[in-house]
Coordinates of C-alpha atoms in Angstrom, one line a residue:
M39 CA 0.0 0.0 0.0
T40 CA 1.4 3.4 -0.9
V41 CA 0.9 6.6 1.0
I42 CA -1.9 7.6 -1.3
D43 CA -3.8 4.3 -1.1
T44 CA -6.7 4.0 1.3
P45 CA -7.9 0.7 2.7
D46 CA -11.0 -0.8 1.2
A47 CA -14.2 -0.2 3.3
P48 CA -15.6 -3.4 4.9
S49 CA -18.5 -4.8 2.8
G50 CA -20.6 -5.8 5.8
P51 CA -20.8 -5.4 9.6
P52 CA -17.7 -6.3 11.6
P53 CA -17.5 -9.9 12.6
M54 CA -19.0 -10.8 16.0
V55 CA -16.4 -11.5 18.7
P56 CA -17.4 -14.6 20.7
Q57 CA -18.0 -13.8 24.4
R58 CA -17.7 -16.0 27.4
A59 CA -21.1 -17.0 28.8
D60 CA -20.2 -15.9 32.3
T61 CA -19.1 -12.4 31.4
S62 CA -19.7 -10.0 34.3
S63 CA -20.8 -6.4 34.0
S64 CA -17.2 -5.1 34.6
S65 CA -15.8 -7.3 32.0
N66 CA -18.4 -6.2 29.5
T67 CA -17.4 -2.6 30.2
F68 CA -13.7 -3.4 29.7
G69 CA -14.5 -5.1 26.4
T70 CA -16.4 -2.1 25.3
M71 CA -13.4 0.1 26.0
I72 CA -11.1 -2.2 24.1
F73 CA -13.4 -2.3 21.1
S74 CA -13.7 1.5 21.2
A75 CA -9.9 2.0 21.3
G76 CA -9.5 -0.4 18.4
V77 CA -12.0 1.5 16.3
L78 CA -10.3 4.8 17.2
G79 CA -6.9 3.3 16.2
V80 CA -8.2 2.3 12.8
F81 CA -9.6 5.8 12.2
A82 CA -6.3 7.4 13.3
M83 CA -4.4 5.2 10.9
I84 CA -6.7 6.1 8.1
A85 CA -6.4 9.8 9.0
A86 CA -2.6 9.5 9.0
L87 CA -2.6 7.8 5.6
I88 CA -4.9 10.5 4.2
A89 CA -2.6 13.2 5.6
L90 CA 0.5 11.7 4.0
A91 CA -1.3 11.4 0.7
F92 CA -2.3 15.1 1.0
V93 CA 1.3 16.1 1.6
A94 CA 2.5 14.1 -1.3
L95 CA -0.2 15.6 -3.6
L96 CA 0.8 19.1 -2.4
R97 CA 4.4 18.3 -3.4
D98 CA 3.5 17.0 -6.7
N99 CA 1.2 19.9 -7.5
S100 CA 3.4 22.8 -6.2
G101 CA 3.7 25.7 -8.6
G102 CA 0.1 26.0 -9.6
G103 CA -0.7 22.4 -10.4
E104 CA 2.4 21.7 -12.5
A105 CA 5.3 19.6 -11.2
A106 CA 8.4 21.7 -10.4
I107 CA 11.3 21.0 -12.8
S108 CA 14.7 20.3 -11.4
S109 CA 17.8 19.8 -13.6
D110 CA 21.2 18.4 -12.6
L111 CA 23.7 19.2 -15.3
D112 CA 27.2 17.6 -15.6
I113 CA 29.9 20.1 -16.5
S114 CA 33.6 19.3 -17.2
L115 CA 36.5 21.8 -16.9
T116 CA 39.7 21.3 -18.9
E117 CA 42.6 23.3 -20.4
F118 CA 41.0 25.4 -21.6
A119 CA 37.3 24.7 -22.1
I120 CA 34.0 24.3 -20.4
E121 CA 32.0 21.4 -21.8
G122 CA 29.1 19.2 -20.9
E123 CA 25.3 19.7 -20.5
L124 CA 24.8 23.3 -21.3
S125 CA 21.0 23.6 -21.6
A126 CA 18.0 23.0 -19.4
P127 CA 14.4 23.9 -19.0
A128 CA 13.4 26.8 -16.7
G129 CA 13.3 25.7 -13.1
D130 CA 15.7 24.7 -10.4
V131 CA 19.2 24.1 -11.8
T132 CA 22.3 22.5 -10.2
L133 CA 25.6 22.2 -11.9
N134 CA 27.7 19.1 -11.0
V135 CA 31.2 20.2 -11.8
V136 CA 34.4 18.1 -12.3
N137 CA 37.8 19.4 -13.0
A138 CA 39.0 17.0 -15.7
G139 CA 42.1 19.1 -16.4
A140 CA 45.6 19.1 -14.9
I141 CA 45.6 22.4 -13.1
E142 CA 43.3 24.3 -10.8
H143 CA 40.0 25.6 -12.1
N144 CA 36.6 26.9 -10.9
L145 CA 33.2 27.7 -12.5
A146 CA 31.4 31.0 -12.1
V147 CA 28.1 32.3 -13.4
R148 CA 28.4 36.0 -14.4
E149 CA 24.8 37.0 -14.1
L150 CA 24.3 35.4 -10.7
G151 CA 27.6 36.5 -9.2
I152 CA 28.3 33.0 -7.8
Q153 CA 31.1 30.5 -8.3
S154 CA 32.2 27.1 -7.2
N155 CA 35.2 26.4 -5.1
N156 CA 38.6 26.2 -6.7
M157 CA 39.2 22.6 -7.6
M158 CA 42.5 20.8 -8.2
S159 CA 42.8 18.1 -10.9
R160 CA 40.0 15.5 -10.5
G161 CA 38.2 17.7 -8.0
V162 CA 34.4 18.0 -7.9
D163 CA 31.9 20.5 -6.6
S164 CA 28.2 21.2 -6.9
L165 CA 26.9 24.7 -7.7
A166 CA 23.2 25.3 -6.9
L167 CA 21.9 28.1 -9.2
G168 CA 18.4 28.2 -7.8
E169 CA 15.3 28.9 -9.9
L170 CA 16.4 30.1 -13.4
T171 CA 14.1 31.8 -15.8
P172 CA 14.6 31.4 -19.6
G173 CA 17.6 33.2 -20.9
T174 CA 21.4 32.8 -21.5
Y175 CA 23.8 32.7 -18.7
E176 CA 27.6 33.1 -19.0
L177 CA 29.8 30.4 -17.5
Y178 CA 33.5 31.1 -17.0
C179 CA 36.6 30.2 -15.0
S180 CA 37.5 33.2 -12.8
I181 CA 41.1 32.2 -12.3
S182 CA 43.3 34.8 -14.0
G183 CA 43.9 34.1 -17.7
H184 CA 41.7 31.1 -17.9
E185 CA 38.6 32.8 -19.4
A186 CA 40.8 34.5 -22.1
S187 CA 42.3 31.1 -22.9
G188 CA 38.9 29.6 -23.8
M189 CA 37.2 28.7 -20.5
A190 CA 33.9 30.3 -21.3
A191 CA 30.6 28.9 -22.3
E192 CA 26.8 29.7 -22.4
L193 CA 24.2 28.0 -20.3
V194 CA 20.9 28.2 -22.2
I195 CA 17.7 28.0 -20.2
T196 CA 14.5 27.6 -22.3
D197 CA 10.8 27.4 -21.6
A198 CA 9.9 24.1 -20.2
D199 CA 7.4 23.4 -22.9
S200 CA 9.9 24.0 -25.7
F201 CA 13.0 22.4 -24.1
E202 CA 14.6 19.6 -26.1
P203 CA 17.8 17.8 -24.8
A204 CA 20.9 18.3 -26.9
D205 CA 21.5 15.7 -29.5
L206 CA 24.5 13.3 -29.1
G207 CA 27.6 15.0 -30.3
G208 CA 26.9 18.7 -29.5
E209 CA 28.2 20.5 -32.5
H210 CA 27.4 17.4 -34.6
A211 CA 23.7 17.5 -33.6
G212 CA 21.6 15.0 -35.4
L213 CA 24.3 12.4 -36.0
T214 CA 23.7 8.9 -34.8
A215 CA 26.1 7.0 -32.5
E216 CA 27.3 5.0 -35.5
E217 CA 28.0 8.1 -37.4
M218 CA 30.0 9.5 -34.5
D219 CA 32.0 6.2 -34.3
Q220 CA 32.8 6.6 -38.0
L221 CA 34.0 10.1 -37.6
M222 CA 36.4 9.0 -34.9
V223 CA 37.7 6.0 -36.9
D224 CA 38.1 8.1 -40.1
S225 CA 40.1 10.7 -38.2
M226 CA 42.5 8.0 -36.8
L227 CA 43.0 6.3 -40.2
A228 CA 44.1 9.6 -41.7
F229 CA 47.4 9.3 -39.7
P230 CA 50.1 10.1 -40.7
A231 CA 49.0 13.1 -42.9
E232 CA 51.5 15.3 -44.8
T233 CA 51.6 19.0 -44.1
E234 CA 54.0 21.8 -45.2
G235 CA 56.8 22.7 -42.8
K236 CA 58.9 20.8 -40.3
G237 CA 60.4 22.0 -37.1
N238 CA 63.3 20.9 -34.9
Q239 CA 65.8 20.8 -37.8
I240 CA 69.5 21.0 -36.7
L241 CA 70.9 24.5 -37.1
E242 CA 74.5 24.3 -38.4
P243 CA 76.9 26.9 -37.1
E244 CA 79.4 29.1 -38.9
I245 CA 82.8 28.3 -37.4
L246 CA 84.7 31.6 -36.8
P247 CA 88.6 31.7 -37.0
D248 CA 88.9 31.5 -33.2
G249 CA 86.6 28.4 -33.1
T250 CA 83.5 30.2 -32.0
K251 CA 80.3 28.6 -33.2
K252 CA 78.1 31.3 -34.6
F253 CA 74.4 30.7 -35.3
Y254 CA 71.9 32.9 -37.1
L255 CA 68.3 33.2 -35.9
T256 CA 65.5 35.3 -37.5
A257 CA 62.1 35.6 -35.9
E258 CA 59.1 36.5 -38.0
V259 CA 55.4 35.8 -38.4
I260 CA 54.8 33.1 -41.0
P261 CA 51.9 30.9 -42.3
W262 CA 52.2 27.5 -40.7
E263 CA 50.2 24.3 -41.4
V264 CA 49.3 22.8 -38.0
S265 CA 47.1 20.1 -39.5
P266 CA 45.9 19.3 -43.0
G267 CA 44.4 22.5 -44.4
E268 CA 44.7 24.4 -41.1
I269 CA 47.0 27.3 -41.8
V270 CA 47.7 29.7 -38.9
E271 CA 49.9 32.7 -38.3
A272 CA 52.9 31.3 -36.3
W273 CA 55.7 33.3 -34.7
A274 CA 58.7 31.3 -35.8
Y275 CA 62.5 31.1 -35.7
N276 CA 64.0 30.5 -39.1
G277 CA 60.6 29.7 -40.6
Q278 CA 59.9 26.6 -38.5
V279 CA 58.0 25.5 -35.4
P280 CA 59.6 24.5 -33.1
G281 CA 62.6 26.5 -34.0
P282 CA 65.9 24.8 -35.1
Q283 CA 67.8 22.7 -32.6
I284 CA 71.1 24.1 -31.4
K285 CA 73.7 21.6 -30.3
V286 CA 77.1 22.4 -29.0
D287 CA 79.9 20.8 -27.0
V288 CA 80.9 21.7 -23.4
G289 CA 83.7 24.4 -23.7
D290 CA 82.4 25.9 -27.0
N291 CA 82.1 29.6 -27.3
V292 CA 78.6 30.3 -28.6
M293 CA 77.5 33.3 -30.6
V294 CA 73.9 33.8 -31.7
E295 CA 73.0 36.7 -34.1
F296 CA 69.3 37.4 -33.6
T297 CA 67.3 39.4 -36.1
N298 CA 63.7 40.4 -35.0
L299 CA 61.2 40.7 -37.9
T300 CA 58.1 40.3 -35.7
P301 CA 55.8 43.3 -35.2
M302 CA 56.9 43.8 -31.6
G303 CA 60.1 44.0 -29.6
S304 CA 61.7 40.7 -28.6
D305 CA 64.7 38.9 -27.1
I306 CA 65.9 35.3 -26.5
H307 CA 66.0 33.7 -23.1
W308 CA 68.3 30.6 -22.8
H309 CA 66.1 28.5 -20.5
G310 CA 68.1 26.0 -18.4
V311 CA 71.4 27.2 -19.9
H312 CA 74.1 28.8 -17.8
T313 CA 75.0 32.3 -19.2
P314 CA 76.3 35.6 -17.8
N315 CA 73.6 37.9 -16.6
D316 CA 73.8 40.3 -19.5
Q317 CA 73.2 37.4 -21.9
D318 CA 70.1 36.0 -20.1
G319 CA 67.8 37.6 -22.6
V320 CA 65.3 39.3 -20.3
S321 CA 64.7 42.8 -21.5
P322 CA 64.7 45.4 -20.1
Y323 CA 66.6 44.0 -17.1
T324 CA 69.6 42.4 -18.9
Q325 CA 69.4 44.1 -22.2
D326 CA 67.3 46.5 -24.2
P327 CA 64.4 45.0 -26.2
V328 CA 65.3 44.1 -29.8
A329 CA 63.0 46.3 -31.8
S330 CA 61.3 45.1 -34.9
G331 CA 63.8 45.1 -37.7
E332 CA 66.8 45.2 -35.4
T333 CA 69.6 42.7 -34.6
F334 CA 71.3 41.8 -31.4
T335 CA 74.1 39.3 -30.8
Y336 CA 74.4 37.0 -27.8
E337 CA 77.7 35.5 -26.8
F338 CA 78.5 33.1 -24.0
L339 CA 80.7 30.1 -23.1
A340 CA 78.9 26.7 -23.0
E341 CA 80.6 25.7 -19.8
D342 CA 78.1 23.2 -18.3
P343 CA 76.2 20.3 -19.9
A344 CA 72.5 21.2 -20.5
I345 CA 69.3 19.9 -22.0
G346 CA 67.7 23.4 -22.2
M347 CA 65.6 25.4 -24.6
Y348 CA 65.4 28.9 -25.9
H349 CA 62.4 31.1 -26.4
A350 CA 61.3 34.7 -26.4
H351 CA 60.8 36.4 -23.0
L352 CA 59.4 39.8 -23.9
H353 CA 55.7 39.4 -25.0
S354 CA 56.0 35.7 -24.4
Q355 CA 52.3 35.4 -23.8
T356 CA 52.0 36.0 -27.6
S357 CA 55.3 35.0 -29.2
V358 CA 56.1 31.8 -27.3
I359 CA 52.7 30.1 -27.4
N360 CA 52.5 31.0 -31.1
G361 CA 55.7 29.2 -31.9
M362 CA 58.9 31.0 -30.7
F363 CA 60.4 28.0 -28.8
A364 CA 63.2 25.5 -29.6
A365 CA 65.6 23.0 -28.1
F366 CA 69.2 23.8 -27.0
Q367 CA 71.6 21.0 -25.9
I368 CA 75.2 21.3 -24.5
G369 CA 77.3 18.2 -24.4
P370 CA 76.3 14.5 -24.7
T371 CA 73.1 13.0 -23.4
P372 CA 73.7 11.6 -19.8
L373 CA 72.5 8.1 -20.5
P374 CA 72.7 5.6 -17.5
Y375 CA 75.1 3.2 -19.1
G376 CA 75.5 -0.1 -17.3
Q377 CA 73.1 0.7 -14.5
T378 CA 70.5 -1.7 -13.3
I379 CA 67.1 0.0 -12.5
S380 CA 64.3 -2.1 -11.2
G381 CA 65.9 -5.3 -12.5
V382 CA 66.6 -3.9 -16.0
T383 CA 70.2 -3.5 -17.0
I384 CA 71.0 -0.7 -19.5
P385 CA 73.7 -1.9 -21.9
D386 CA 77.2 -0.5 -21.5
D387 CA 77.5 0.0 -25.2
L388 CA 74.0 1.4 -25.8
E389 CA 73.6 3.3 -29.0
P390 CA 70.0 4.7 -29.3
A391 CA 68.4 4.3 -32.7
F392 CA 67.1 7.8 -32.4
E393 CA 67.2 10.8 -30.1
M394 CA 64.6 13.5 -30.5
P395 CA 62.9 16.5 -28.8
M396 CA 59.2 16.4 -28.2
V397 CA 58.1 20.0 -27.7
L398 CA 54.6 20.3 -26.1
N399 CA 52.2 23.2 -26.6
D400 CA 48.6 23.8 -25.9
A401 CA 47.8 27.4 -26.6
G402 CA 48.0 30.3 -29.1
T403 CA 47.6 29.8 -32.8
I404 CA 49.6 26.5 -32.7
G405 CA 47.3 25.0 -30.0
L406 CA 47.4 21.4 -28.7
S407 CA 50.4 20.0 -30.6
L408 CA 53.5 17.9 -30.6
N409 CA 56.5 19.6 -32.3
G410 CA 54.2 22.2 -33.8
K411 CA 51.8 19.8 -35.4
S412 CA 48.4 18.5 -34.5
F413 CA 47.2 14.9 -35.2
P414 CA 47.0 13.5 -37.9
A415 CA 49.9 15.7 -39.0
T416 CA 52.1 14.6 -36.1
E417 CA 55.2 12.7 -37.2
P418 CA 55.3 8.9 -36.3
I419 CA 58.4 7.5 -34.6
V420 CA 59.7 4.5 -36.5
I421 CA 62.1 2.1 -34.8
D422 CA 63.1 -1.6 -35.2
E423 CA 62.1 -4.2 -32.7
G424 CA 64.7 -4.5 -29.9
E425 CA 66.2 -1.1 -30.4
W426 CA 66.4 1.7 -27.8
G427 CA 65.2 5.3 -28.3
V428 CA 65.5 8.6 -26.4
V429 CA 62.9 11.4 -26.2
H430 CA 63.4 14.7 -24.5
Y431 CA 60.1 16.3 -23.4
Y432 CA 60.0 20.1 -23.4
N433 CA 56.8 21.8 -22.2
E434 CA 56.4 25.3 -23.8
G435 CA 52.6 25.4 -23.1
L436 CA 50.5 26.8 -20.3
T437 CA 49.6 23.6 -18.5
A438 CA 51.0 20.2 -17.6
H439 CA 50.8 17.3 -19.9
P440 CA 51.0 13.6 -18.8
M441 CA 52.8 11.9 -21.6
H442 CA 51.9 8.2 -22.0
L443 CA 53.6 5.7 -24.3
H444 CA 51.7 2.5 -24.8
Q445 CA 53.4 -0.8 -24.1
F446 CA 56.9 0.5 -23.3
P447 CA 57.9 1.8 -19.9
Q448 CA 59.9 5.0 -20.0
L449 CA 63.1 5.3 -18.0
V450 CA 63.4 8.9 -16.7
F451 CA 67.1 9.5 -16.5
A452 CA 67.4 13.3 -16.4
K453 CA 65.1 16.1 -15.1
D454 CA 65.7 19.6 -16.6
G455 CA 68.9 18.2 -18.1
I456 CA 70.3 17.1 -14.6
P457 CA 71.2 13.4 -14.5
L458 CA 69.2 11.6 -11.8
D459 CA 71.1 9.6 -9.2
N460 CA 68.2 7.2 -9.1
P461 CA 66.5 6.9 -12.5
Y462 CA 63.1 5.4 -12.5
W463 CA 60.6 3.6 -14.8
A464 CA 57.1 5.1 -15.5
D465 CA 54.5 4.7 -18.2
T466 CA 53.2 8.2 -17.8
I467 CA 55.4 11.3 -17.3
N468 CA 53.7 14.5 -16.2
V469 CA 55.5 17.5 -17.7
A470 CA 54.8 20.9 -16.3
P471 CA 55.3 24.2 -18.2
G472 CA 59.0 25.0 -18.4
E473 CA 60.1 21.4 -17.5
R474 CA 62.2 19.0 -19.4
Y475 CA 62.3 15.2 -18.9
S476 CA 64.7 12.9 -20.7
V477 CA 63.5 9.3 -21.1
L478 CA 64.9 6.1 -22.5
F479 CA 62.8 3.0 -23.7
N480 CA 63.4 -0.3 -25.3
A481 CA 61.0 -1.1 -28.2
D482 CA 60.9 -4.8 -27.6
T483 CA 57.5 -5.6 -29.2
A484 CA 56.5 -5.1 -32.8
G485 CA 53.4 -3.2 -33.7
T486 CA 51.9 0.3 -33.9
W487 CA 51.7 1.8 -30.5
V488 CA 49.8 5.0 -29.6
Y489 CA 51.8 7.8 -27.9
H490 CA 49.8 10.7 -26.4
C491 CA 49.0 13.2 -23.7
H492 CA 46.7 11.5 -21.2
I493 CA 44.4 14.5 -20.7
L494 CA 41.9 12.9 -23.1
T495 CA 40.3 16.1 -24.3
H496 CA 43.8 17.1 -25.6
V497 CA 43.6 14.1 -28.0
E498 CA 39.9 13.5 -28.9
R499 CA 36.9 15.6 -29.6
A500 CA 33.5 14.9 -31.1
D501 CA 34.7 14.9 -34.7
G502 CA 37.6 12.7 -34.1
M503 CA 41.2 12.4 -32.8
F504 CA 43.4 15.5 -32.9
G505 CA 46.0 17.4 -31.0
M506 CA 48.7 15.8 -28.8
V507 CA 48.9 12.3 -30.1
T508 CA 51.2 10.4 -32.4
A509 CA 52.3 6.7 -32.7
M510 CA 55.4 4.6 -32.4
I511 CA 55.8 2.1 -35.2
V512 CA 58.0 -0.8 -34.2
N513 CA 59.1 -2.9 -37.2
P514 CA 59.4 -6.6 -36.5
K515 CA 62.8 -8.3 -36.6
Q516 CA 63.7 -9.6 -40.0

């Protein structure tokens, strides 16, 4: 029986209760009292049931006879986007918020002047908005710089009678699940795609009479094909993103002639590289800005080993995220020859099949990319079964990226170019902005293995795979 059910009325008189033949007057009075109490109890129970039913009916009919509408919407925060259920009918609305990104975020509603708590990665919060009338409400992250980087969205509240839930796929409204599957598969099968331009090319020096190694760098804004058909305005060194690699030996005298052809003043900071203060490349503290059309020459002794990088410092919020970044290495790579780490012995005579920089970015015109390209234009890594490879991660973006290589554990042997006393194995390496990690792996199993950032919205969206993903192709032994 539910709270709104009432018991069936008896169809006839209540059954007679047998009485003992010798019942006295007092016992008759007592029996009458018991009977009366029982009848009163039945009526009290019926009254209580009717009262509960009345309360339930009041709840069901609040708001003028129509059921009140309550909506719980799931919202996801990432670098740098606000996604999820962004529409609801007029009524009481609650946002269930999860930080699916790698850094701290919050969610605010501009018109209501309220916001969630700040949440670290994987944090959750619930934001009760109360009764909302039809209209558009602005959602944004109030942490400095996040809204400008893309963390803004609109919450659309419609009349209850006209509300229709969003179709699967959001911007691909109307597509079936099977069609969405096909979009994803087609995007993956397009890899690897050819595009114009290639970064990370080795920059050969001019050798001066005294042995100085002189390099020439020119910064300018160029068209750059990030992915097939996607041409952006990149800020580049020597016409490539990332800029050219510079490699020198310990003890070399290094000279870099820098010509600035970008629209604004610039400089070059040697990140993670030991230089005199007046060569650090931080205008106006260590030098004057290099104005557009001007040239400045840096000179310093490469006295310490380094796995560093170089990038602009002045106007870096524009120039660096748009492409002015590159790798700089002094001396040999500090491989852990002969060491045994977690039961795995690194060969004494190890000769890596390849050694490459992997420069990470997530903002500006370049966007989510590996070495200046977005999937399917990222370059696959090809290696033979049983060979060893070395990758140096450089994060020139605005947020951390957990880099995951399928199948093969990565041996982290240097951090920011500094050899580790205790190298360690990991399958996912979280690389924060400005950091460098150097890893070694053994490709001991043939096949095509995916290699990507493990913030999943950095590699997949509704129309397919994109961004920070490539593959390692391991050829089988012949």
